[in-house]
Amino acid sequence: MILLEDRKMAAHLSYGRVNLNILREAARKELREFLDKCAGSKAIVWDEYLTGPFGLIAQYSLLKEHEVEKMFTLKGGRLPAADVKNIIFFVRPRLELMDIIAENVISEDKLRSPRDFHILFVPRHSLLCKQRLEEQGVLGSFINIDEYILDLIPYDGDLLSMESESAFRECYLENDQTSLYHTAKGLMTLQALYGTIPQIFGKGECARHVANMMLRMKREFAGSQTQILPVFDTLLLLDRNVDLLTPLATQLTYEGLIDEVYGITNGYVKLPPENKKAKIISAAFEERHNAKTVGEIKQFVSQLPHMQAARSSLANHTSIAELIKDITTSEAFFDNLTVEQEFMTGVDTDKVNTYIEDCMAQKDPLIKILRLVCMQSVCNNGLKQKVLDYYKREILQTYGYEHILTLGNLEKTGLLKLQTSARNSYPTIRKTLKLWMEDANEQRAADAAPDAAGVAQHRGGAEDAPGPHFEERQQLPAGLHKKRQQGENNTTLVFFLGGVTYAEIAALRFLSQMEDGGTEYIIATTKLINGTSWVRSLMDRLETLPF
Amino acid sequence: MTFVTANWNPLGEAFYRKVELYEMGWNLKDGLRDCLVAAAPYGGPIALLKEPQRRSPSARPQLEIYSSSGASMASFPWKSGPVKQLGWTVSDDLLCVQEDGTVLIYDLFGGFKRHFSMGNEVLQNHVMEAKVFHSPFGTGIAIVTGAFRFSLATNIDDLKLRRLPEIPGLQGAPSCWAVLTQDRQSKILLANGADLFILDNTSCTPVTPPGLSPLANSIVQMAVSFSYKYLALFTDSGHVWMGPANLKDKLSEVETKVRTPPKQMVWCRRPKSQQPSVVVMWDRHLLVAGECKDTIQYHLDDESFLVPELDGVRIICGTHHELLQEVPAACEEIFKIASMAPGALLLEAHKEYEKESQKADEYLREIKEQSLLGEAVRQCVEAAGYEHEPETQKTLLRAASFGKCFLSNFPPEQFVSMCRDLRVLNAVRDYTVGIPLTHSQYKQMTVQVLIDRLVYRKLYPLAIEMCRYLKTPEYQGVSRVLKHWACCKVQQKEEADEVVARAISVKLGEAAGISYSEIAARAYECGRTELAIKLLEFEPRSGEQVPLLLKMKRSQLALSKAIESGDTDLVYKVVTYLKNEMNRGDFFMTLRNQPVALSLYRQFCKYQEQDTLKDLFNQDDDHQELGNFYVRASYQEGKLEARLSHLQSAVDEYNKAKNEFAAKATEEEMRLLRFQRRVEEEKGERVLGSSLQDTMHCLISAGLHKQAEQLYKDFRVPDKRYWWLKLSALAEKEDWDELEKFAKSKKSPIGYLPFVEVCVKQHNKYEAKKYVSKVTPEQKVKAHLAVGELEGAAEAAIERRSEAEISLVLSRCSPTTDRALLDRLNRARSVTAKK
């Protein structure tokens, strides 16, 4: 595993305009408080999904300081032996996990000295889970049942994610807006730490819903507001379905490509081991030959740790870049990209595409096919009945009829649809927002993920894009109105509901860096996605019973 | 100013003063004679029960409640049993302890709140004597019964009765007793003749006060100080013994020369007391006995009652209300005759200044020369806090303010906060409010509690004004008062729901942090459900609204409120409640009207109750979802027949949903499954459950070309895909002859480049080369390159005069490539480039 950033001291969180380390520290404090509630030695039983996000908040050393001696992964049967006073389950509020916990508790050896059980729900309590534990007859076995409100987790100096895997699916497919409630709560926490955000812009139904909940919660908290000078000037809430296209396209930025090819989870990327070339960039080390006096040598030695870190980081990135380059220069990658670009420029989007046909004929991975078909559908504002049916039939025949459910899901979320009007509005949007550069320069990140950046620049005001557009103002307590310094930038928090890609992040970072931009962007999302993980989240994977 | 010391009396090194607080506003015919009296500390209310023993129904005793200034707050005839003791709780509720051990609780205005019993033993043996006491745990009651046993409850709000152990040798009533709080436990200290015992939960321990006069045969009265730290005993020999409550030491013993048992005895101390004392009261006689053995004697005109406070003793009689206290050091320094303390000089300086006399300067100089001006200002400010008369307060504060002018960098906080405190204190001491708090008491009780006290007295406007004046955060201040006001308002039954709700919403408006649900809950308790619902409309916190709505059985409303909040857990809470409360049909109907709740419940059913899910779709005639449901179900069947039957149901549903595509696709799936079974039975190939593509692949690999062909035709597989499929299947199988035959069978719809590439992929360049010639001109270069023929590729590229292709070929050249070929390519490239 290779760490993309040095996270040991979480120093990377403090560099940006907004010090996200405050958020991390608040989360750590709360964790420590909970751990101290369970006096004595402890073992933590982890819902495996949580270990990644938790790693960004607290390392093992913190847990160890609070007497955590053992850690296990949550699984059925009897808990492993551990001579500790407390067993703490760190779990998401999911019913299936409650059954496992109940099994653990019931099969606990009664003869051994009794251990105290606790549950910490992340990110929230759930009534249904407690009911389930009660039905299983174990609710009374828990000394503490608490919630650890971990909504927004800092991933980088300008990036927050809730890592809620199924947020898009739940919101847009299943009409379950739990994740939006968590989003609103997360934003309230953020405002408690960084001050009330005076302006809210938004685009889309979900954005509207989140803004409504925030305003409502603000009324609930009225009177107990903290007097903090606002750090953010604007909050921009964007529905993912305002722009369904960008995540479908292959990301062409550095981090985006790494994500496309190897997948980044919780800031970590797993690279194929046989290719890990340890290239050493040793130029900096040569300096030691130039050091003459003891003082100079001393100074050189003091820089060593930093240089070593930089050196290993540089070596890592060099080898990653080489790995990626092998792939981007391949013909397959090029062909795929060509088709994507044809779609985006509106070339022959209303016909069955031969490249997609060929890929299916050769049984390329299903997700790749789905991405391309959906992309064509979005770029054409829906497909003609004949074309749509043809693709669907081909997919069912090639990959199996069970995917009829997945296709249904894609249609429900609008990724795949029947063209209902003759007018295709995509080209219009493309023009108004200047989303496509004829002289596209791939060096510029903003070109690589155009929609997000475009919409962000227009504050969600793209009238042709789907969903309502709205604007709200939050009253600030007297005396907290910011007096802007000459040349000081505006800080905007852009929240993507339903996921954001690394390419879109890169685009916004590019805008932040533009000297005449005047705005700095902090990005938040329900989940860091790429086309593959996104489409996968919408698939219905049936556990087929074999004959 | 000369009058300030008029009411001072020396006691040892210190002075005591008796200040009049109020001339009582009540009009008592016989004063306090034959009255049971209870007065709450911290200037609290006074309760009187006249002739408590009178029992004839024609003339019941009257229970009266007054403020400290004697303003009537309640008066009603006592209709319950005989009362032995009255007392006040920390939250200004009146406790009436009846002879049978029942304790009735009333609010300040005589409204009955609740009652509880002190237990069976008390009921049987009756209360002989009772005491109400305060401790860090709340308000407690101690009782001694007719059987000379003690029972005790430390906190009446969390009633835990404790019956204390028997006292050895106790034949009659104890001569006197008191409640002590030691080691976080409430204990009884009692005297039986000259013997003293401490009674706790488990034991009865005899104790001896060190150095008690040997002349004493009996201890007839005892007093525990306000802080429970000191104890005073009065003996039949007329001695007052003083010492710490732990009886480890003796502070002093004073001979009073009065042998009659006193009516009341209390401690009179203050924080940083120089000369603490015990105040002993007989019929017309009050005696202050200091530790220094000095005494002060007062004559009492009238029947009186003593109320110990943390910094003095209040004396209430039929006409007056006074405060007896040790003169605080700061006041003594300033006002003592001929005092040369800096504060006294500053006061003098200011007086001269007002008279426009140059003496002011002389006094000031004198203080400044000793660099004591800061100290002088501090003294004046402090002393102002201890004075009751606003005029005296003002004089002192003006002097302090005057002194401050001659100081640079003097911190203003003390002065400012004292002014603010005094303004509050003068407001509550006002005759109409009647809370005679001292500054020390105010600081001890905190603003929060004072606001509560005003709220209990329904003095809402004053409370709000005070919160605003002190800038108390709205949440703890104005909003809290308004909430209490509203809770009181909803109890006014004569007003219509509509009127009350409107009045409340107008007054509370957008006040921060108002808990409307608490107000609504109160309305509901009073039986005003409709009003409660109206009020809940104003509650911004759904988490608070929903449980109350459920309690009031307004489940539909609760559901929409829960949905409005966006908190899905709350929605689930209501849904679960509805599911248990309603019959299935109504439950489904309710959900149907609430799409958000319905989708959440569906989510739940999807994982937990599959059958319910089906019922839900059925109810909604959602055939599309029912079709999906059957498809899902089919995959959970391990038997083909069962799977087919589910799929048939799916087809029917899709048809009803008019989803032609899905119906056809599912029919196709069934057809495929049946075909697969036949193949398995006839040919023994394991294909059941595979996709169409995989099935054909498998058949071709197995040489079952006819069957594969049949599928290709039956399922109308596009030519292109079939060709790709057959090509790869044959190549993987390395059936090169069959592949060649296939290639020649008719014109390939995918061209011949795939043939070349697939063969190369299977590492057979020989076979691959067979197809190079068949490739279209556009793909020639690629085909040649694929099989590694550079020359051929070069030929084709040059022939086609394509710069891109020439470059492609060049890029594949290596240092070992023939020089001539390279030259040719380079030349051709430059030619094409020129064009």
Tab-separated table of C-alpha atoms in Angstrom, chain A residues 68-375:
chain	number	residue	atom	x	y	z
A	68	VAL	CA	-7.543	-0.507	23.652
A	69	GLU	CA	-5.532	-3.690	23.717
A	70	LYS	CA	-7.094	-5.808	21.018
A	71	MET	CA	-8.965	-5.266	17.779
A	72	PHE	CA	-11.096	-7.801	15.938
A	73	THR	CA	-13.149	-7.834	12.800
A	74	LEU	CA	-16.852	-8.334	13.318
A	75	LYS	CA	-17.930	-11.815	12.327
A	76	GLY	CA	-20.380	-14.447	13.486
A	77	GLY	CA	-19.832	-17.054	16.164
A	78	ARG	CA	-17.903	-16.618	19.369
A	79	LEU	CA	-15.667	-13.638	20.000
A	80	PRO	CA	-11.949	-14.376	20.151
A	81	ALA	CA	-10.510	-14.714	23.636
A	82	ALA	CA	-9.097	-11.489	25.013
A	83	ASP	CA	-8.424	-10.692	28.611
A	84	VAL	CA	-10.113	-7.313	28.622
A	85	LYS	CA	-12.809	-5.679	30.683
A	86	ASN	CA	-14.750	-4.105	27.815
A	87	ILE	CA	-15.821	-5.237	24.386
A	88	ILE	CA	-16.835	-2.347	22.161
A	89	PHE	CA	-18.572	-2.862	18.846
A	90	PHE	CA	-17.908	-0.087	16.309
A	91	VAL	CA	-20.632	-0.554	13.717
A	92	ARG	CA	-22.781	1.104	11.120
A	93	PRO	CA	-26.463	0.961	12.034
A	94	ARG	CA	-27.343	-2.024	9.863
A	95	LEU	CA	-29.712	-4.760	10.826
A	96	GLU	CA	-27.589	-7.574	9.450
A	97	LEU	CA	-24.713	-6.413	11.671
A	98	MET	CA	-27.013	-6.483	14.703
A	99	ASP	CA	-27.623	-10.169	14.100
A	100	ILE	CA	-23.899	-10.829	14.129
A	101	ILE	CA	-23.447	-8.838	17.317
A	102	ALA	CA	-26.287	-10.734	18.955
A	103	GLU	CA	-24.634	-13.998	17.977
A	104	ASN	CA	-21.370	-12.785	19.511
A	105	VAL	CA	-23.024	-11.790	22.742
A	106	ILE	CA	-25.125	-14.925	23.087
A	107	SER	CA	-22.228	-17.281	22.484
A	108	GLU	CA	-20.034	-15.504	25.030
A	109	ASP	CA	-18.538	-17.995	27.449
A	110	LYS	CA	-20.517	-17.634	30.661
A	111	LEU	CA	-17.818	-19.264	32.754
A	112	ARG	CA	-15.156	-16.705	32.056
A	113	SER	CA	-15.034	-13.478	33.964
A	114	PRO	CA	-17.798	-11.340	32.511
A	115	ARG	CA	-16.916	-8.659	29.989
A	116	ASP	CA	-18.855	-5.438	29.563
A	117	PHE	CA	-20.392	-4.868	26.146
A	118	HIS	CA	-20.802	-1.512	24.455
A	119	ILE	CA	-21.957	-0.384	21.034
A	120	LEU	CA	-20.834	2.697	19.220
A	121	PHE	CA	-23.011	3.426	16.214
A	122	VAL	CA	-21.348	5.327	13.383
A	123	PRO	CA	-22.584	7.788	12.295
A	124	ARG	CA	-25.949	7.586	14.082
A	125	HIS	CA	-28.172	5.645	16.402
A	126	SER	CA	-30.870	3.636	14.822
A	127	LEU	CA	-34.153	2.745	16.373
A	128	LEU	CA	-34.549	-0.271	14.143
A	129	CYS	CA	-31.170	-1.614	15.181
A	130	LYS	CA	-32.029	-1.275	18.823
A	131	GLN	CA	-35.325	-3.009	18.199
A	132	ARG	CA	-33.494	-5.788	16.466
A	133	LEU	CA	-31.135	-6.216	19.407
A	134	GLU	CA	-34.147	-6.286	21.684
A	135	GLU	CA	-35.851	-8.948	19.571
A	136	GLN	CA	-32.673	-10.979	19.796
A	137	GLY	CA	-32.817	-10.562	23.551
A	138	VAL	CA	-29.429	-8.926	23.955
A	139	LEU	CA	-30.259	-5.241	24.260
A	140	GLY	CA	-29.924	-5.417	28.035
A	141	SER	CA	-26.401	-6.789	27.762
A	142	PHE	CA	-25.013	-3.441	26.686
A	143	ILE	CA	-23.745	-0.987	29.246
A	144	ASN	CA	-23.392	1.856	26.759
A	145	ILE	CA	-25.141	2.332	23.453
A	146	ASP	CA	-23.841	5.493	21.929
A	147	GLU	CA	-23.514	7.201	18.623
A	148	TYR	CA	-20.334	8.589	17.148
A	149	ILE	CA	-21.371	11.349	14.822
A	150	LEU	CA	-18.797	11.028	12.102
A	151	ASP	CA	-20.444	12.678	9.142
A	152	LEU	CA	-17.789	14.584	7.312
A	153	ILE	CA	-14.313	13.109	7.359
A	154	PRO	CA	-11.381	15.226	6.193
A	155	TYR	CA	-9.551	13.517	3.353
A	156	ASP	CA	-7.305	16.337	2.304
A	157	GLY	CA	-6.663	19.981	3.058
A	158	ASP	CA	-9.645	20.947	0.919
A	159	LEU	CA	-11.656	17.757	0.765
A	160	LEU	CA	-14.325	16.251	3.000
A	161	SER	CA	-16.268	13.095	2.412
A	162	MET	CA	-18.952	11.204	4.264
A	163	GLU	CA	-17.926	7.955	2.567
A	164	SER	CA	-21.496	6.887	2.439
A	165	GLU	CA	-21.258	4.219	-0.207
A	166	SER	CA	-24.850	3.964	-1.221
A	167	ALA	CA	-25.882	7.612	-0.890
A	168	PHE	CA	-26.617	8.100	-4.579
A	169	ARG	CA	-28.521	4.852	-4.850
A	170	GLU	CA	-30.587	5.595	-1.753
A	171	CYS	CA	-31.457	9.145	-2.730
A	172	TYR	CA	-32.131	8.814	-6.407
A	173	LEU	CA	-33.241	5.227	-6.702
A	174	GLU	CA	-34.784	4.151	-3.437
A	175	ASN	CA	-36.179	7.479	-2.266
A	176	ASP	CA	-34.452	6.978	1.079
A	177	GLN	CA	-33.078	10.337	2.135
A	178	THR	CA	-31.291	9.251	5.271
A	179	SER	CA	-27.941	10.256	3.847
A	180	LEU	CA	-29.277	13.742	3.134
A	181	TYR	CA	-30.286	14.059	6.761
A	182	HIS	CA	-26.757	13.086	7.740
A	183	THR	CA	-25.453	15.611	5.244
A	184	ALA	CA	-27.507	18.373	6.825
A	185	LYS	CA	-26.338	17.305	10.281
A	186	GLY	CA	-22.754	17.226	9.060
A	187	LEU	CA	-23.090	20.725	7.696
A	188	MET	CA	-24.485	21.884	11.032
A	189	THR	CA	-21.445	20.419	12.796
A	190	LEU	CA	-19.250	22.168	10.286
A	191	GLN	CA	-21.033	25.458	10.953
A	192	ALA	CA	-20.645	24.968	14.683
A	193	LEU	CA	-16.880	24.805	14.157
A	194	TYR	CA	-16.424	27.240	11.289
A	195	GLY	CA	-19.305	29.673	11.760
A	196	THR	CA	-22.624	30.112	9.996
A	197	ILE	CA	-22.323	30.112	6.221
A	198	PRO	CA	-24.158	33.268	5.152
A	199	GLN	CA	-25.089	32.258	1.607
A	200	ILE	CA	-26.458	29.007	0.305
A	201	PHE	CA	-26.856	28.289	-3.380
A	202	GLY	CA	-28.185	25.047	-4.680
A	203	LYS	CA	-29.260	23.073	-7.675
A	204	GLY	CA	-31.520	20.060	-7.632
A	205	GLU	CA	-34.199	18.421	-5.529
A	206	CYS	CA	-31.862	16.842	-3.013
A	207	ALA	CA	-29.956	20.088	-2.605
A	208	ARG	CA	-33.235	21.833	-1.868
A	209	HIS	CA	-34.079	19.182	0.689
A	210	VAL	CA	-30.727	19.511	2.441
A	211	ALA	CA	-30.981	23.303	2.526
A	212	ASN	CA	-34.472	23.069	3.993
A	213	MET	CA	-33.300	20.725	6.709
A	214	MET	CA	-30.353	22.978	7.506
A	215	LEU	CA	-32.570	26.019	7.894
A	216	ARG	CA	-34.887	23.992	10.040
A	217	MET	CA	-32.089	22.685	12.227
A	218	LYS	CA	-30.797	26.202	12.587
A	219	ARG	CA	-34.101	27.166	14.109
A	220	GLU	CA	-33.869	24.159	16.408
A	221	PHE	CA	-30.469	25.255	17.625
A	222	ALA	CA	-31.470	28.882	17.876
A	223	GLY	CA	-30.146	30.565	20.968
A	224	SER	CA	-27.255	28.188	21.439
A	225	GLN	CA	-25.250	29.459	18.503
A	226	THR	CA	-21.539	29.769	18.805
A	227	GLN	CA	-20.099	33.140	18.082
A	228	ILE	CA	-17.602	32.292	15.387
A	229	LEU	CA	-16.534	34.494	12.538
A	230	PRO	CA	-17.660	32.642	9.415
A	231	VAL	CA	-14.869	30.928	7.519
A	232	PHE	CA	-17.003	29.995	4.521
A	233	ASP	CA	-18.752	32.710	2.540
A	234	THR	CA	-20.873	30.467	0.416
A	235	LEU	CA	-22.221	26.966	0.385
A	236	LEU	CA	-23.036	25.470	-2.977
A	237	LEU	CA	-25.153	22.327	-2.849
A	238	LEU	CA	-25.224	20.308	-6.040
A	239	ASP	CA	-27.251	17.249	-6.866
A	240	ARG	CA	-25.209	14.616	-8.579
A	241	ASN	CA	-27.957	14.202	-11.132
A	242	VAL	CA	-27.433	17.781	-12.286
A	243	ASP	CA	-24.402	16.345	-14.018
A	244	LEU	CA	-24.599	12.645	-14.684
A	245	LEU	CA	-22.107	12.826	-17.473
A	246	THR	CA	-18.812	13.704	-15.833
A	247	PRO	CA	-18.464	10.643	-13.604
A	248	LEU	CA	-19.228	8.368	-16.549
A	249	ALA	CA	-16.329	9.737	-18.544
A	250	THR	CA	-12.841	8.439	-17.896
A	251	GLN	CA	-11.000	10.827	-15.582
A	252	LEU	CA	-7.942	12.280	-17.185
A	253	THR	CA	-6.224	13.974	-14.267
A	254	TYR	CA	-3.359	12.355	-12.401
A	255	GLU	CA	-5.272	11.405	-9.274
A	256	GLY	CA	-8.325	10.631	-11.398
A	257	LEU	CA	-6.368	8.205	-13.538
A	258	ILE	CA	-4.929	6.456	-10.517
A	259	ASP	CA	-8.479	6.103	-9.251
A	260	GLU	CA	-9.766	4.855	-12.613
A	261	VAL	CA	-7.035	2.285	-12.946
A	262	TYR	CA	-6.411	1.074	-9.411
A	263	GLY	CA	-9.151	2.606	-7.305
A	264	ILE	CA	-8.399	4.884	-4.337
A	265	THR	CA	-10.061	3.978	-1.056
A	266	ASN	CA	-9.771	6.189	1.993
A	267	GLY	CA	-6.698	7.880	0.572
A	268	TYR	CA	-4.909	4.604	-0.092
A	269	VAL	CA	-4.240	2.924	-3.408
A	270	LYS	CA	-3.237	-0.688	-3.938
A	271	LEU	CA	-0.727	-1.099	-6.715
A	272	PRO	CA	0.208	-4.341	-8.453
A	273	PRO	CA	3.234	-5.558	-6.457
A	274	GLU	CA	5.320	-6.832	-9.396
A	275	ASN	CA	5.529	-3.352	-10.819
A	276	LYS	CA	6.600	-1.460	-7.780
A	277	LYS	CA	9.744	0.163	-9.000
A	278	ALA	CA	11.699	1.767	-6.239
A	279	LYS	CA	13.290	4.575	-8.075
A	280	ILE	CA	15.491	6.694	-5.968
A	281	ILE	CA	15.821	10.330	-6.632
A	282	SER	CA	19.024	11.081	-4.915
A	283	ALA	CA	19.891	14.542	-6.020
A	284	ALA	CA	19.083	16.084	-2.678
A	285	PHE	CA	21.364	13.668	-0.926
A	286	GLU	CA	24.289	14.772	-3.008
A	287	GLU	CA	24.232	18.032	-1.121
A	288	ARG	CA	25.984	16.414	1.792
A	289	HIS	CA	29.215	16.362	-0.192
A	290	ASN	CA	29.052	20.110	-0.348
A	291	ALA	CA	28.646	20.574	3.367
A	292	LYS	CA	31.947	21.719	4.744
A	293	THR	CA	31.605	22.929	8.293
A	294	VAL	CA	30.139	21.140	11.300
A	295	GLY	CA	27.346	23.715	11.330
A	296	GLU	CA	26.444	22.967	7.766
A	297	ILE	CA	26.454	19.244	8.393
A	298	LYS	CA	24.264	19.753	11.421
A	299	GLN	CA	21.825	21.738	9.375
A	300	PHE	CA	21.863	19.098	6.703
A	301	VAL	CA	21.118	16.370	9.242
A	302	SER	CA	18.225	18.334	10.633
A	303	GLN	CA	16.636	18.335	7.196
A	304	LEU	CA	17.045	14.604	6.771
A	305	PRO	CA	13.635	13.402	7.941
A	306	HIS	CA	11.856	15.842	5.693
A	307	MET	CA	14.058	14.998	2.756
A	308	GLN	CA	13.600	11.318	3.261
A	309	ALA	CA	9.867	11.722	3.326
A	310	ALA	CA	9.954	13.863	0.225
A	311	ARG	CA	12.266	11.425	-1.463
A	312	SER	CA	10.108	8.410	-0.802
A	313	SER	CA	7.028	10.338	-1.819
A	314	LEU	CA	8.697	11.415	-5.034
A	315	ALA	CA	9.829	7.862	-5.750
A	316	ASN	CA	6.319	6.605	-5.194
A	317	HIS	CA	4.782	9.126	-7.501
A	318	THR	CA	7.367	8.483	-10.198
A	319	SER	CA	6.615	4.784	-10.243
A	320	ILE	CA	2.876	5.387	-10.162
A	321	ALA	CA	3.175	7.781	-13.075
A	322	GLU	CA	5.075	5.152	-15.046
A	323	LEU	CA	2.469	2.515	-14.332
A	324	ILE	CA	-0.288	4.848	-15.408
A	325	LYS	CA	1.557	5.886	-18.530
A	326	ASP	CA	1.765	2.270	-19.703
A	327	ILE	CA	-1.991	2.145	-19.601
A	328	THR	CA	-2.813	5.542	-21.057
A	329	THR	CA	-0.654	4.943	-24.097
A	330	SER	CA	-2.320	1.611	-24.873
A	331	GLU	CA	-4.567	1.350	-27.919
A	332	ALA	CA	-7.550	0.084	-25.914
A	333	PHE	CA	-7.431	3.165	-23.695
A	334	PHE	CA	-7.186	5.390	-26.714
A	335	ASP	CA	-10.124	3.750	-28.507
A	336	ASN	CA	-12.291	4.066	-25.444
A	337	LEU	CA	-11.371	7.720	-25.031
A	338	THR	CA	-12.091	8.439	-28.675
A	339	VAL	CA	-15.618	7.114	-28.325
A	340	GLU	CA	-16.174	9.084	-25.127
A	341	GLN	CA	-15.072	12.262	-26.829
A	342	GLU	CA	-17.278	11.544	-29.818
A	343	PHE	CA	-20.229	11.227	-27.500
A	344	MET	CA	-19.400	14.422	-25.685
A	345	THR	CA	-19.118	16.365	-28.926
A	346	GLY	CA	-22.367	14.855	-30.082
A	347	VAL	CA	-21.051	12.728	-32.940
A	348	ASP	CA	-23.508	10.001	-33.967
A	349	THR	CA	-24.983	9.685	-30.513
A	350	ASP	CA	-28.340	8.577	-31.858
A	351	LYS	CA	-27.103	5.365	-33.473
A	352	VAL	CA	-25.876	2.065	-32.104
A	353	ASN	CA	-22.187	2.542	-31.569
A	354	THR	CA	-19.923	-0.050	-33.192
A	355	TYR	CA	-17.223	0.251	-30.565
A	356	ILE	CA	-19.734	-0.625	-27.838
A	357	GLU	CA	-20.991	-3.484	-29.986
A	358	ASP	CA	-17.463	-4.803	-30.439
A	359	CYS	CA	-16.722	-4.535	-26.741
A	360	MET	CA	-19.840	-6.534	-25.927
A	361	ALA	CA	-19.034	-9.077	-28.569
A	362	GLN	CA	-15.684	-9.579	-26.881
A	363	LYS	CA	-17.399	-9.632	-23.505
A	364	ASP	CA	-15.520	-6.728	-21.994
A	365	PRO	CA	-16.421	-6.034	-18.355
A	366	LEU	CA	-20.110	-5.208	-17.965
A	367	ILE	CA	-19.451	-1.999	-16.057
A	368	LYS	CA	-17.408	-0.622	-18.911
A	369	ILE	CA	-20.318	-1.295	-21.277
A	370	LEU	CA	-22.828	0.260	-18.894
A	371	ARG	CA	-20.677	3.356	-18.522
A	372	LEU	CA	-20.470	3.814	-22.274
A	373	VAL	CA	-24.140	3.145	-22.977
A	374	CYS	CA	-25.211	5.491	-20.190
A	375	MET	CA	-22.827	8.118	-21.462
